[in-house]
């Protein structure tokens, strides 16, 4: 139904395959960035769910230069998947949190390898400005380019509760400026932060109104050493079941525009530091449940989307 597959939603990996003619693999990079919400600039505690890896999904490799990380990962992925094309992905911490002259060197050093066709930069909406966006916009003239903004929720009371350190309006300003520069934007949101179903759906409805280019959905999870893990142990939060999460995912995808690419719905990272919920690592089971739910409803992404 999407991208010449039987998928009922616009999976980003399949979208990339259509666009480039081969599968494109993301290379997660750690360029040694920090985060203003951890280093004391905004707060020193960070988001309540953030552990010491700063949302990095694999072992740190910051002892290697960015260029060498790219070479090493390309070799690994070629061996494992026979991969041919790649996107560099700055994932750990806040990847625009350095002066623009340094960012320029870091980003371009990840693009030197001839098989790297694009770049994706994960950051906070309060860590971009005109100069940084101009740099990323320049890169986008030669490379397939995305910015990934952590938003998590449109509800300021939730952003406060998770100690996010910015509000929804801050996201909206950054989003609009980024779109003015012609850069693709993927927005990260989190399910399970003490919000009602209605509040979660309001966030997705707003992203549908903005017609965001891409979305990543995370289930809130408690990792060892985080404030959230402490709250979980104190009985201050509980997590939903995998079934409830996938039904909700289905509801969410139904109201998004069909053009919005779906970058992530479930993951299998953090195996060794996961505290709860215990089903978090079962990525394929979760995605299979979602496929079955779409089939059961005879539904698909965008079926309930109404342009505003
Ligand atoms: S913005 Fe990202 S890196 Fe910074 S504290 Fe929050 S989750 Fe961690």
Coordinates of N, CA, C and O and ligand atoms in Angstrom, one line a residue, residues 35 37-38 46-47 49-50 54-55 93 124 164, ligand 1:
X35 N 24.7 18.5 26.1 CA 23.3 19.0 26.0 C 23.1 20.0 27.1 O 23.5 19.9 28.2
X37 N 20.6 20.8 28.6 CA 19.7 20.4 29.6 C 20.4 19.4 30.6 O 19.7 18.9 31.5
X38 N 21.7 19.1 30.3 CA 22.4 18.3 31.2 C 23.6 19.0 31.8 O 24.1 18.6 32.9
X46 N 18.7 17.1 33.2 CA 18.3 16.5 31.9 C 16.8 16.0 32.0 O 16.1 16.1 33.0
X47 N 16.3 15.6 30.8 CA 15.0 15.0 30.7 C 15.0 13.8 31.7 O 16.0 13.1 31.8
X49 N 14.0 10.9 31.5 CA 14.2 9.6 30.9 C 15.6 9.4 30.3 O 15.9 8.3 29.9
X50 N 16.4 10.5 30.3 CA 17.7 10.5 29.6 C 18.7 9.8 30.5 O 19.0 10.2 31.6
X54 N 22.7 9.8 26.5 CA 22.1 10.9 25.8 C 21.3 10.4 24.6 O 21.4 11.0 23.5
X55 N 20.6 9.3 24.8 CA 19.7 8.7 23.7 C 20.5 8.1 22.6 O 20.0 7.9 21.5
X93 N 23.0 13.0 22.3 CA 22.9 14.3 22.9 C 22.3 15.3 21.9 O 21.4 15.0 21.1
X124 N 17.7 19.6 19.9 CA 16.6 20.3 20.6 C 16.1 21.5 19.9 O 17.0 22.2 19.3
X164 N 11.9 19.0 30.4 CA 12.4 19.1 29.0 C 13.2 20.4 28.8 O 14.0 20.5 28.0
Ligands
LIG1 S1 17.5 16.9 25.3 FE1 18.2 14.8 24.8 S2 20.3 14.7 25.5 FE2 19.4 16.5 26.5 S3 18.6 15.7 28.5 FE3 16.9 15.6 27.0 S4 17.0 13.5 26.1 FE4 19.0 13.9 27.2

